[in-house]
Amino acid sequence: MEQWVELTGRVVIVTGGSNGIGRAICDSLSELGARVINADITPPVKEGGAEYLPCDITKKGETERLVEDVFGRYGRIDALVNNAGVNRARLLVDTKEPGSKYELSETDYEAMMSVNVKSAVFMAQAVARRMIPCKKGVIINMSSTSGARGSAGQCIYAATKAALSSFTKSIALELGKYGIRVVAVTPGINEKTAMTSADAYMDALAYTRNTTKEAIDSNYEASIPLGRLGRLREVADVVCYLISDRASYITGTVLNVSGGKTTD
Ligand SMILES: NC(=O)c1ccc[n+]([C@@H]2O[C@H](COP(=O)([O-])OP(=O)(O)OC[C@H]3O[C@@H](n4cnc5c(N)ncnc54)[C@H](O)[C@@H]3O)[C@@H](O)[C@H]2O)c1
């Protein structure tokens, strides 16, 4: 029986597919028949349906080599999912302990900007060069509800996500005439991933919000109209749909997948 979302033979590059949401995306795409390439700096913990290609996506040269390698082998690239991201919770100014490790540094700024924004820009550029002659392709950018709303203690993380949502809209305007669709997805609060379960992240978030890790976790569900955290597979399902031809008239927009936590 034919599946409603059919991705057999589609070649899809997913950045940051070794963990969390990216891994769920790789698994769901593979189950739907896609040939998935996981471009990550860290190897996956366990084997999945995706082919792992090591890549530091903050290095433009490495991303270009990766894209040419994939195109050289398969002769097509149908979709790119710019999923990899890093989040360091930091205060703009730490009034409790000026200059502490939780006050935003230049290194923190550059780490978040380079993984979350720069890599997505140059991955999209390299992939679009190959998609344009084919007059077809899909680029998905993993944003966050914090991008539209802002987030205390995460000013640069949220700014990188707003940048991705804006970048999505502009390149959709440029690439539409080549049949290339570009969509941003904004998850809200989800089941724990490597990012959100890391002690370094939770300790920093608790410090910047003047609370405890336990209090942060226990308040999440009450803030979500659907009353529960998002499942990683629910974000992956949206990405699969957007890549498929079922979403053939969707481009230049930001799709909120947050259980109603935010509506903008
Ligand atoms: N987890 C959430 O609740 C949540 C909510 C909203 C948005 N997001 C976004 O979803 C995306 C995935 O988040 P996650 O929670 O699954 O993260 P994660 O930390 O679990 O996984 C991110 C992956 O990116 C990879 N990566 C980091 N730097 C890299 C680099 N330089 N080169 C190549 N790969 C690199 C990591 O190795 C890791 O495998 C991110 O963009 C994040 O901002 C997550």
PDB file of C-alpha atoms and ligand atoms in Angstrom:
ATOM      1  CA  MET A   1       0.000   0.000   0.000  1.00  0.00           C
ATOM      2  CA  GLU A   2       1.321   3.448  -0.869  1.00  0.00           C
ATOM      3  CA  GLN A   3       2.218   5.665   2.095  1.00  0.00           C
ATOM      4  CA  TRP A   4       0.585   9.085   2.374  1.00  0.00           C
ATOM      5  CA  VAL A   5       4.026  10.634   2.824  1.00  0.00           C
ATOM      6  CA  GLU A   6       6.289   8.999   0.247  1.00  0.00           C
ATOM      7  CA  LEU A   7      10.035   9.685   0.355  1.00  0.00           C
ATOM      8  CA  THR A   8      11.471   6.620  -1.358  1.00  0.00           C
ATOM      9  CA  GLY A   9      14.815   7.407  -2.993  1.00  0.00           C
ATOM     10  CA  ARG A  10      14.960  11.015  -1.812  1.00  0.00           C
ATOM     11  CA  VAL A  11      18.443  12.076  -0.744  1.00  0.00           C
ATOM     12  CA  VAL A  12      18.313  14.141   2.437  1.00  0.00           C
ATOM     13  CA  ILE A  13      21.176  15.689   4.443  1.00  0.00           C
ATOM     14  CA  VAL A  14      20.404  16.223   8.145  1.00  0.00           C
ATOM     15  CA  THR A  15      22.882  18.178  10.264  1.00  0.00           C
ATOM     16  CA  GLY A  16      23.261  17.136  13.884  1.00  0.00           C
ATOM     17  CA  GLY A  17      21.549  13.802  13.297  1.00  0.00           C
ATOM     18  CA  SER A  18      23.464  11.873  15.960  1.00  0.00           C
ATOM     19  CA  ASN A  19      21.312  13.022  18.871  1.00  0.00           C
ATOM     20  CA  GLY A  20      17.914  14.291  19.923  1.00  0.00           C
ATOM     21  CA  ILE A  21      15.599  15.832  17.370  1.00  0.00           C
ATOM     22  CA  GLY A  22      18.063  15.281  14.507  1.00  0.00           C
ATOM     23  CA  ARG A  23      18.270  11.604  15.282  1.00  0.00           C
ATOM     24  CA  ALA A  24      14.469  11.313  15.360  1.00  0.00           C
ATOM     25  CA  ILE A  25      14.352  13.088  11.983  1.00  0.00           C
ATOM     26  CA  CYS A  26      16.938  10.662  10.522  1.00  0.00           C
ATOM     27  CA  ASP A  27      14.954   7.657  11.812  1.00  0.00           C
ATOM     28  CA  SER A  28      11.593   8.913  10.514  1.00  0.00           C
ATOM     29  CA  LEU A  29      12.985   9.860   7.097  1.00  0.00           C
ATOM     30  CA  SER A  30      14.691   6.461   6.776  1.00  0.00           C
ATOM     31  CA  GLU A  31      11.467   4.649   7.678  1.00  0.00           C
ATOM     32  CA  LEU A  32       9.728   6.528   4.859  1.00  0.00           C
ATOM     33  CA  GLY A  33      12.322   5.315   2.360  1.00  0.00           C
ATOM     34  CA  ALA A  34      14.662   8.310   2.140  1.00  0.00           C
ATOM     35  CA  ARG A  35      18.433   7.937   1.819  1.00  0.00           C
ATOM     36  CA  VAL A  36      19.582   9.964   4.805  1.00  0.00           C
ATOM     37  CA  ILE A  37      23.024  11.446   5.434  1.00  0.00           C
ATOM     38  CA  ASN A  38      23.730  12.497   9.006  1.00  0.00           C
ATOM     39  CA  ALA A  39      26.341  15.287   9.034  1.00  0.00           C
ATOM     40  CA  ASP A  40      27.486  15.613  12.637  1.00  0.00           C
ATOM     41  CA  ILE A  41      30.690  16.381  14.502  1.00  0.00           C
ATOM     42  CA  THR A  42      29.862  13.574  16.974  1.00  0.00           C
ATOM     43  CA  PRO A  43      29.212   9.989  15.850  1.00  0.00           C
ATOM     44  CA  PRO A  44      25.780   8.523  16.612  1.00  0.00           C
ATOM     45  CA  VAL A  45      25.570   6.497  19.828  1.00  0.00           C
ATOM     46  CA  LYS A  46      23.781   3.657  18.049  1.00  0.00           C
ATOM     47  CA  GLU A  47      23.381   2.658  14.424  1.00  0.00           C
ATOM     48  CA  GLY A  48      20.280   3.864  12.652  1.00  0.00           C
ATOM     49  CA  GLY A  49      19.019   4.077   9.105  1.00  0.00           C
ATOM     50  CA  ALA A  50      21.173   7.104   8.283  1.00  0.00           C
ATOM     51  CA  GLU A  51      24.680   7.102   6.849  1.00  0.00           C
ATOM     52  CA  TYR A  52      27.031   9.017   9.148  1.00  0.00           C
ATOM     53  CA  LEU A  53      29.467  11.486   7.568  1.00  0.00           C
ATOM     54  CA  PRO A  54      31.649  13.346  10.099  1.00  0.00           C
ATOM     55  CA  CYS A  55      31.561  17.097   9.556  1.00  0.00           C
ATOM     56  CA  ASP A  56      32.158  20.241  11.569  1.00  0.00           C
ATOM     57  CA  ILE A  57      29.428  22.295   9.967  1.00  0.00           C
ATOM     58  CA  THR A  58      30.893  25.560  11.248  1.00  0.00           C
ATOM     59  CA  LYS A  59      33.710  25.139   8.705  1.00  0.00           C
ATOM     60  CA  LYS A  60      32.493  26.307   5.295  1.00  0.00           C
ATOM     61  CA  GLY A  61      35.120  24.200   3.479  1.00  0.00           C
ATOM     62  CA  GLU A  62      33.975  21.041   5.278  1.00  0.00           C
ATOM     63  CA  THR A  63      30.325  21.621   4.429  1.00  0.00           C
ATOM     64  CA  GLU A  64      31.163  22.226   0.772  1.00  0.00           C
ATOM     65  CA  ARG A  65      33.161  18.986   0.629  1.00  0.00           C
ATOM     66  CA  LEU A  66      30.303  17.123   2.289  1.00  0.00           C
ATOM     67  CA  VAL A  67      27.730  18.425  -0.178  1.00  0.00           C
ATOM     68  CA  GLU A  68      29.951  17.603  -3.172  1.00  0.00           C
ATOM     69  CA  ASP A  69      30.636  14.132  -1.783  1.00  0.00           C
ATOM     70  CA  VAL A  70      26.910  13.418  -1.410  1.00  0.00           C
ATOM     71  CA  PHE A  71      26.062  14.883  -4.824  1.00  0.00           C
ATOM     72  CA  GLY A  72      28.958  13.001  -6.446  1.00  0.00           C
ATOM     73  CA  ARG A  73      27.714   9.701  -5.083  1.00  0.00           C
ATOM     74  CA  TYR A  74      23.968  10.053  -5.566  1.00  0.00           C
ATOM     75  CA  GLY A  75      23.673  12.657  -8.328  1.00  0.00           C
ATOM     76  CA  ARG A  76      20.965  14.534  -6.442  1.00  0.00           C
ATOM     77  CA  ILE A  77      20.172  16.250  -3.175  1.00  0.00           C
ATOM     78  CA  ASP A  78      16.455  16.529  -2.547  1.00  0.00           C
ATOM     79  CA  ALA A  79      16.442  18.118   0.873  1.00  0.00           C
ATOM     80  CA  LEU A  80      18.585  19.653   3.592  1.00  0.00           C
ATOM     81  CA  VAL A  81      17.575  19.816   7.247  1.00  0.00           C
ATOM     82  CA  ASN A  82      19.631  22.427   9.105  1.00  0.00           C
ATOM     83  CA  ASN A  83      18.986  20.894  12.507  1.00  0.00           C
ATOM     84  CA  ALA A  84      22.255  21.112  14.479  1.00  0.00           C
ATOM     85  CA  GLY A  85      22.280  23.725  17.199  1.00  0.00           C
ATOM     86  CA  VAL A  86      23.948  24.646  20.466  1.00  0.00           C
ATOM     87  CA  ASN A  87      22.499  26.497  23.414  1.00  0.00           C
ATOM     88  CA  ARG A  88      24.488  28.090  26.229  1.00  0.00           C
ATOM     89  CA  ALA A  89      22.236  29.842  28.728  1.00  0.00           C
ATOM     90  CA  ARG A  90      23.936  33.130  29.618  1.00  0.00           C
ATOM     91  CA  LEU A  91      22.957  36.449  31.198  1.00  0.00           C
ATOM     92  CA  LEU A  92      23.774  39.588  29.267  1.00  0.00           C
ATOM     93  CA  VAL A  93      24.999  41.089  32.562  1.00  0.00           C
ATOM     94  CA  ASP A  94      25.500  39.008  35.709  1.00  0.00           C
ATOM     95  CA  THR A  95      24.778  41.421  38.547  1.00  0.00           C
ATOM     96  CA  LYS A  96      25.179  38.711  41.243  1.00  0.00           C
ATOM     97  CA  GLU A  97      28.692  37.799  40.176  1.00  0.00           C
ATOM     98  CA  PRO A  98      29.994  40.142  37.470  1.00  0.00           C
ATOM     99  CA  GLY A  99      32.073  38.373  34.844  1.00  0.00           C
ATOM    100  CA  SER A 100      31.017  34.870  36.017  1.00  0.00           C
ATOM    101  CA  LYS A 101      30.968  31.946  33.596  1.00  0.00           C
ATOM    102  CA  TYR A 102      27.259  32.552  33.188  1.00  0.00           C
ATOM    103  CA  GLU A 103      27.743  36.065  31.814  1.00  0.00           C
ATOM    104  CA  LEU A 104      27.789  36.155  28.021  1.00  0.00           C
ATOM    105  CA  SER A 105      31.333  35.991  26.621  1.00  0.00           C
ATOM    106  CA  GLU A 106      32.627  36.492  23.114  1.00  0.00           C
ATOM    107  CA  THR A 107      33.364  32.746  22.937  1.00  0.00           C
ATOM    108  CA  ASP A 108      29.774  31.871  23.870  1.00  0.00           C
ATOM    109  CA  TYR A 109      28.476  34.334  21.314  1.00  0.00           C
ATOM    110  CA  GLU A 110      30.672  32.946  18.543  1.00  0.00           C
ATOM    111  CA  ALA A 111      29.889  29.311  19.402  1.00  0.00           C
ATOM    112  CA  MET A 112      26.136  29.860  19.121  1.00  0.00           C
ATOM    113  CA  MET A 113      26.303  32.095  16.059  1.00  0.00           C
ATOM    114  CA  SER A 114      28.599  29.761  14.149  1.00  0.00           C
ATOM    115  CA  VAL A 115      26.702  26.511  14.759  1.00  0.00           C
ATOM    116  CA  ASN A 116      23.166  27.904  14.708  1.00  0.00           C
ATOM    117  CA  VAL A 117      23.416  30.540  11.967  1.00  0.00           C
ATOM    118  CA  LYS A 118      26.650  30.455   9.935  1.00  0.00           C
ATOM    119  CA  SER A 119      26.521  26.705   9.304  1.00  0.00           C
ATOM    120  CA  ALA A 120      22.902  26.840   8.167  1.00  0.00           C
ATOM    121  CA  VAL A 121      23.664  29.691   5.770  1.00  0.00           C
ATOM    122  CA  PHE A 122      26.591  27.981   4.050  1.00  0.00           C
ATOM    123  CA  MET A 123      24.988  24.535   4.039  1.00  0.00           C
ATOM    124  CA  ALA A 124      21.966  26.119   2.331  1.00  0.00           C
ATOM    125  CA  GLN A 125      24.224  27.929  -0.150  1.00  0.00           C
ATOM    126  CA  ALA A 126      26.136  24.781  -1.122  1.00  0.00           C
ATOM    127  CA  VAL A 127      22.985  22.673  -1.409  1.00  0.00           C
ATOM    128  CA  ALA A 128      20.999  25.337  -3.294  1.00  0.00           C
ATOM    129  CA  ARG A 129      23.748  25.489  -5.944  1.00  0.00           C
ATOM    130  CA  ARG A 130      23.038  21.818  -6.658  1.00  0.00           C
ATOM    131  CA  MET A 131      19.235  22.106  -6.379  1.00  0.00           C
ATOM    132  CA  ILE A 132      18.839  25.100  -8.726  1.00  0.00           C
ATOM    133  CA  PRO A 133      19.631  23.217 -11.976  1.00  0.00           C
ATOM    134  CA  CYS A 134      17.186  20.468 -10.881  1.00  0.00           C
ATOM    135  CA  LYS A 135      14.440  23.077 -10.279  1.00  0.00           C
ATOM    136  CA  LYS A 136      13.418  21.246  -7.106  1.00  0.00           C
ATOM    137  CA  GLY A 137      14.429  20.953  -3.486  1.00  0.00           C
ATOM    138  CA  VAL A 138      13.477  21.611   0.119  1.00  0.00           C
ATOM    139  CA  ILE A 139      15.451  23.332   2.885  1.00  0.00           C
ATOM    140  CA  ILE A 140      14.225  23.068   6.480  1.00  0.00           C
ATOM    141  CA  ASN A 141      15.721  25.263   9.212  1.00  0.00           C
ATOM    142  CA  MET A 142      15.306  24.232  12.850  1.00  0.00           C
ATOM    143  CA  SER A 143      14.370  27.381  14.686  1.00  0.00           C
ATOM    144  CA  SER A 144      12.722  27.637  18.128  1.00  0.00           C
ATOM    145  CA  THR A 145       9.747  29.341  19.730  1.00  0.00           C
ATOM    146  CA  SER A 146      12.294  31.414  21.674  1.00  0.00           C
ATOM    147  CA  GLY A 147      13.232  33.136  18.402  1.00  0.00           C
ATOM    148  CA  ALA A 148       9.895  34.933  18.130  1.00  0.00           C
ATOM    149  CA  ARG A 149       9.242  35.302  21.860  1.00  0.00           C
ATOM    150  CA  GLY A 150      12.668  35.958  23.340  1.00  0.00           C
ATOM    151  CA  SER A 151      13.942  33.996  26.327  1.00  0.00           C
ATOM    152  CA  ALA A 152      15.427  35.274  29.584  1.00  0.00           C
ATOM    153  CA  GLY A 153      18.928  33.896  30.009  1.00  0.00           C
ATOM    154  CA  GLN A 154      19.116  32.873  26.355  1.00  0.00           C
ATOM    155  CA  CYS A 155      19.391  36.177  24.501  1.00  0.00           C
ATOM    156  CA  ILE A 156      21.871  34.976  21.889  1.00  0.00           C
ATOM    157  CA  TYR A 157      20.365  31.521  21.445  1.00  0.00           C
ATOM    158  CA  ALA A 158      16.973  33.170  20.832  1.00  0.00           C
ATOM    159  CA  ALA A 159      18.576  35.724  18.499  1.00  0.00           C
ATOM    160  CA  THR A 160      20.159  32.940  16.426  1.00  0.00           C
ATOM    161  CA  LYS A 161      16.747  31.328  16.074  1.00  0.00           C
ATOM    162  CA  ALA A 162      15.109  34.606  15.024  1.00  0.00           C
ATOM    163  CA  ALA A 163      17.909  34.947  12.464  1.00  0.00           C
ATOM    164  CA  LEU A 164      17.123  31.478  11.086  1.00  0.00           C
ATOM    165  CA  SER A 165      13.418  32.263  10.787  1.00  0.00           C
ATOM    166  CA  SER A 166      14.214  35.496   8.949  1.00  0.00           C
ATOM    167  CA  PHE A 167      16.827  33.803   6.731  1.00  0.00           C
ATOM    168  CA  THR A 168      14.150  31.236   5.819  1.00  0.00           C
ATOM    169  CA  LYS A 169      11.787  33.940   4.569  1.00  0.00           C
ATOM    170  CA  SER A 170      14.412  35.760   2.502  1.00  0.00           C
ATOM    171  CA  ILE A 171      15.872  32.743   0.753  1.00  0.00           C
ATOM    172  CA  ALA A 172      12.375  31.401   0.065  1.00  0.00           C
ATOM    173  CA  LEU A 173      11.816  34.641  -1.880  1.00  0.00           C
ATOM    174  CA  GLU A 174      15.057  34.110  -3.812  1.00  0.00           C
ATOM    175  CA  LEU A 175      14.707  30.382  -4.470  1.00  0.00           C
ATOM    176  CA  GLY A 176      10.984  30.018  -5.189  1.00  0.00           C
ATOM    177  CA  LYS A 177      11.501  30.566  -8.904  1.00  0.00           C
ATOM    178  CA  TYR A 178      13.731  27.483  -8.949  1.00  0.00           C
ATOM    179  CA  GLY A 179      11.081  25.302  -7.336  1.00  0.00           C
ATOM    180  CA  ILE A 180      12.955  25.235  -4.031  1.00  0.00           C
ATOM    181  CA  ARG A 181      10.865  25.485  -0.875  1.00  0.00           C
ATOM    182  CA  VAL A 182      12.296  26.772   2.416  1.00  0.00           C
ATOM    183  CA  VAL A 183      10.495  26.356   5.735  1.00  0.00           C
ATOM    184  CA  ALA A 184      11.464  26.936   9.376  1.00  0.00           C
ATOM    185  CA  VAL A 185      10.136  24.723  12.168  1.00  0.00           C
ATOM    186  CA  THR A 186       9.858  25.956  15.749  1.00  0.00           C
ATOM    187  CA  PRO A 187       9.730  23.287  18.433  1.00  0.00           C
ATOM    188  CA  GLY A 188       8.851  24.424  21.954  1.00  0.00           C
ATOM    189  CA  ILE A 189       9.723  22.270  24.972  1.00  0.00           C
ATOM    190  CA  ASN A 190      10.353  18.621  24.245  1.00  0.00           C
ATOM    191  CA  GLU A 191      11.343  15.315  25.756  1.00  0.00           C
ATOM    192  CA  LYS A 192      14.936  15.601  26.925  1.00  0.00           C
ATOM    193  CA  THR A 193      17.687  15.556  24.320  1.00  0.00           C
ATOM    194  CA  ALA A 194      21.474  15.658  24.677  1.00  0.00           C
ATOM    195  CA  MET A 195      21.129  19.445  24.648  1.00  0.00           C
ATOM    196  CA  THR A 196      18.431  19.810  27.278  1.00  0.00           C
ATOM    197  CA  SER A 197      19.554  17.006  29.584  1.00  0.00           C
ATOM    198  CA  ALA A 198      23.153  18.209  29.859  1.00  0.00           C
ATOM    199  CA  ASP A 199      24.023  19.327  33.397  1.00  0.00           C
ATOM    200  CA  ALA A 200      26.022  22.263  32.026  1.00  0.00           C
ATOM    201  CA  TYR A 201      22.939  23.529  30.191  1.00  0.00           C
ATOM    202  CA  MET A 202      20.452  22.999  33.038  1.00  0.00           C
ATOM    203  CA  ASP A 203      22.814  24.466  35.674  1.00  0.00           C
ATOM    204  CA  ALA A 204      23.311  27.546  33.505  1.00  0.00           C
ATOM    205  CA  LEU A 205      19.590  27.922  32.823  1.00  0.00           C
ATOM    206  CA  ALA A 206      18.763  27.618  36.532  1.00  0.00           C
ATOM    207  CA  TYR A 207      21.421  30.208  37.420  1.00  0.00           C
ATOM    208  CA  THR A 208      20.280  32.701  34.799  1.00  0.00           C
ATOM    209  CA  ARG A 209      16.655  32.354  35.939  1.00  0.00           C
ATOM    210  CA  ASN A 210      17.518  32.439  39.628  1.00  0.00           C
ATOM    211  CA  THR A 211      15.809  29.123  40.269  1.00  0.00           C
ATOM    212  CA  THR A 212      16.577  25.384  40.441  1.00  0.00           C
ATOM    213  CA  LYS A 213      16.775  22.737  37.716  1.00  0.00           C
ATOM    214  CA  GLU A 214      13.952  20.827  39.421  1.00  0.00           C
ATOM    215  CA  ALA A 215      11.705  23.909  39.449  1.00  0.00           C
ATOM    216  CA  ILE A 216      12.349  24.538  35.767  1.00  0.00           C
ATOM    217  CA  ASP A 217      11.433  20.961  34.836  1.00  0.00           C
ATOM    218  CA  SER A 218       8.332  20.861  37.039  1.00  0.00           C
ATOM    219  CA  ASN A 219       6.925  24.082  35.582  1.00  0.00           C
ATOM    220  CA  TYR A 220       7.167  23.099  31.938  1.00  0.00           C
ATOM    221  CA  GLU A 221       3.975  21.088  31.487  1.00  0.00           C
ATOM    222  CA  ALA A 222       1.726  23.715  33.074  1.00  0.00           C
ATOM    223  CA  SER A 223       2.982  26.239  30.522  1.00  0.00           C
ATOM    224  CA  ILE A 224       1.909  24.104  27.558  1.00  0.00           C
ATOM    225  CA  PRO A 225      -1.779  24.134  26.539  1.00  0.00           C
ATOM    226  CA  LEU A 226      -1.634  20.474  25.436  1.00  0.00           C
ATOM    227  CA  GLY A 227      -0.337  19.689  28.939  1.00  0.00           C
ATOM    228  CA  ARG A 228       2.735  17.681  27.998  1.00  0.00           C
ATOM    229  CA  LEU A 229       6.182  17.975  26.484  1.00  0.00           C
ATOM    230  CA  GLY A 230       6.614  17.518  22.738  1.00  0.00           C
ATOM    231  CA  ARG A 231       7.809  14.135  21.498  1.00  0.00           C
ATOM    232  CA  LEU A 232      10.877  14.190  19.275  1.00  0.00           C
ATOM    233  CA  ARG A 233       8.951  12.103  16.749  1.00  0.00           C
ATOM    234  CA  GLU A 234       6.297  14.810  16.554  1.00  0.00           C
ATOM    235  CA  VAL A 235       8.886  17.306  15.333  1.00  0.00           C
ATOM    236  CA  ALA A 236      10.291  14.666  12.961  1.00  0.00           C
ATOM    237  CA  ASP A 237       6.826  13.959  11.519  1.00  0.00           C
ATOM    238  CA  VAL A 238       6.417  17.630  10.617  1.00  0.00           C
ATOM    239  CA  VAL A 239       9.820  17.689   8.923  1.00  0.00           C
ATOM    240  CA  CYS A 240       8.979  14.547   6.886  1.00  0.00           C
ATOM    241  CA  TYR A 241       5.695  16.073   5.782  1.00  0.00           C
ATOM    242  CA  LEU A 242       7.360  19.372   4.807  1.00  0.00           C
ATOM    243  CA  ILE A 243       9.990  17.553   2.738  1.00  0.00           C
ATOM    244  CA  SER A 244       7.351  15.482   0.954  1.00  0.00           C
ATOM    245  CA  ASP A 245       5.341  16.569  -2.073  1.00  0.00           C
ATOM    246  CA  ARG A 246       2.269  16.727   0.206  1.00  0.00           C
ATOM    247  CA  ALA A 247       3.631  20.127   1.294  1.00  0.00           C
ATOM    248  CA  SER A 248       4.251  21.297  -2.273  1.00  0.00           C
ATOM    249  CA  TYR A 249       2.683  24.740  -1.751  1.00  0.00           C
ATOM    250  CA  ILE A 250       4.341  25.588   1.579  1.00  0.00           C
ATOM    251  CA  THR A 251       7.362  27.888   1.569  1.00  0.00           C
ATOM    252  CA  GLY A 252       8.710  31.014   3.244  1.00  0.00           C
ATOM    253  CA  THR A 253       6.962  30.377   6.514  1.00  0.00           C
ATOM    254  CA  VAL A 254       7.617  29.290  10.083  1.00  0.00           C
ATOM    255  CA  LEU A 255       5.703  26.297  11.410  1.00  0.00           C
ATOM    256  CA  ASN A 256       5.114  26.236  15.143  1.00  0.00           C
ATOM    257  CA  VAL A 257       5.252  22.745  16.742  1.00  0.00           C
ATOM    258  CA  SER A 258       4.996  23.670  20.423  1.00  0.00           C
ATOM    259  CA  GLY A 259       1.710  22.185  21.659  1.00  0.00           C
ATOM    260  CA  GLY A 260       0.340  25.727  21.787  1.00  0.00           C
ATOM    261  CA  LYS A 261       3.043  27.073  24.133  1.00  0.00           C
ATOM    262  CA  THR A 262       3.444  30.023  21.814  1.00  0.00           C
ATOM    263  CA  THR A 263       1.284  31.074  18.916  1.00  0.00           C
ATOM    264  CA  ASP A 264       3.539  33.541  17.132  1.00  0.00           C
TER     265      ASP A 264
HETATM  266  N1  LIG B   1      15.453  20.104  22.417  1.00  0.00           N
HETATM  267  C1  LIG B   1      14.523  21.042  22.397  1.00  0.00           C
HETATM  268  O1  LIG B   1      13.621  21.039  23.227  1.00  0.00           O
HETATM  269  C2  LIG B   1      14.544  22.101  21.301  1.00  0.00           C
HETATM  270  C3  LIG B   1      13.567  23.095  21.299  1.00  0.00           C
HETATM  271  C4  LIG B   1      13.561  24.049  20.288  1.00  0.00           C
HETATM  272  C5  LIG B   1      14.522  23.991  19.287  1.00  0.00           C
HETATM  273  N2  LIG B   1      15.465  23.021  19.310  1.00  0.00           N
HETATM  274  C6  LIG B   1      16.472  22.995  18.232  1.00  0.00           C
HETATM  275  O2  LIG B   1      16.455  21.711  17.638  1.00  0.00           O
HETATM  276  C7  LIG B   1      17.768  21.383  17.183  1.00  0.00           C
HETATM  277  C8  LIG B   1      18.209  20.057  17.772  1.00  0.00           C
HETATM  278  O3  LIG B   1      18.224  20.183  19.194  1.00  0.00           O
HETATM  279  P1  LIG B   1      18.522  18.947  20.153  1.00  0.00           P
HETATM  280  O4  LIG B   1      17.921  19.290  21.448  1.00  0.00           O
HETATM  281  O5  LIG B   1      18.147  17.683  19.476  1.00  0.00           O
HETATM  282  O6  LIG B   1      20.115  19.075  20.267  1.00  0.00           O
HETATM  283  P2  LIG B   1      21.230  17.980  20.658  1.00  0.00           P
HETATM  284  O7  LIG B   1      22.283  18.714  21.401  1.00  0.00           O
HETATM  285  O8  LIG B   1      20.600  16.816  21.326  1.00  0.00           O
HETATM  286  O9  LIG B   1      21.803  17.558  19.236  1.00  0.00           O
HETATM  287  C9  LIG B   1      22.461  18.490  18.429  1.00  0.00           C
HETATM  288  C10 LIG B   1      23.445  17.783  17.532  1.00  0.00           C
HETATM  289  O10 LIG B   1      24.183  18.796  16.799  1.00  0.00           O
HETATM  290  C11 LIG B   1      25.519  18.369  16.698  1.00  0.00           C
HETATM  291  N3  LIG B   1      26.445  19.489  16.481  1.00  0.00           N
HETATM  292  C12 LIG B   1      26.761  20.480  17.351  1.00  0.00           C
HETATM  293  N4  LIG B   1      27.745  21.250  16.847  1.00  0.00           N
HETATM  294  C13 LIG B   1      28.043  20.752  15.627  1.00  0.00           C
HETATM  295  C14 LIG B   1      28.990  21.107  14.622  1.00  0.00           C
HETATM  296  N5  LIG B   1      29.833  22.140  14.776  1.00  0.00           N
HETATM  297  N6  LIG B   1      29.045  20.357  13.494  1.00  0.00           N
HETATM  298  C15 LIG B   1      28.206  19.302  13.326  1.00  0.00           C
HETATM  299  N7  LIG B   1      27.289  18.915  14.248  1.00  0.00           N
HETATM  300  C16 LIG B   1      27.223  19.636  15.389  1.00  0.00           C
HETATM  301  C17 LIG B   1      25.798  17.674  18.023  1.00  0.00           C
HETATM  302  O11 LIG B   1      26.908  16.803  17.945  1.00  0.00           O
HETATM  303  C18 LIG B   1      24.478  16.935  18.275  1.00  0.00           C
HETATM  304  O12 LIG B   1      24.492  15.618  17.776  1.00  0.00           O
HETATM  305  C19 LIG B   1      18.678  22.562  17.587  1.00  0.00           C
HETATM  306  O13 LIG B   1      18.806  23.453  16.499  1.00  0.00           O
HETATM  307  C20 LIG B   1      17.897  23.205  18.717  1.00  0.00           C
HETATM  308  O14 LIG B   1      18.222  24.565  18.846  1.00  0.00           O
HETATM  309  C21 LIG B   1      15.511  22.075  20.298  1.00  0.00           C
END
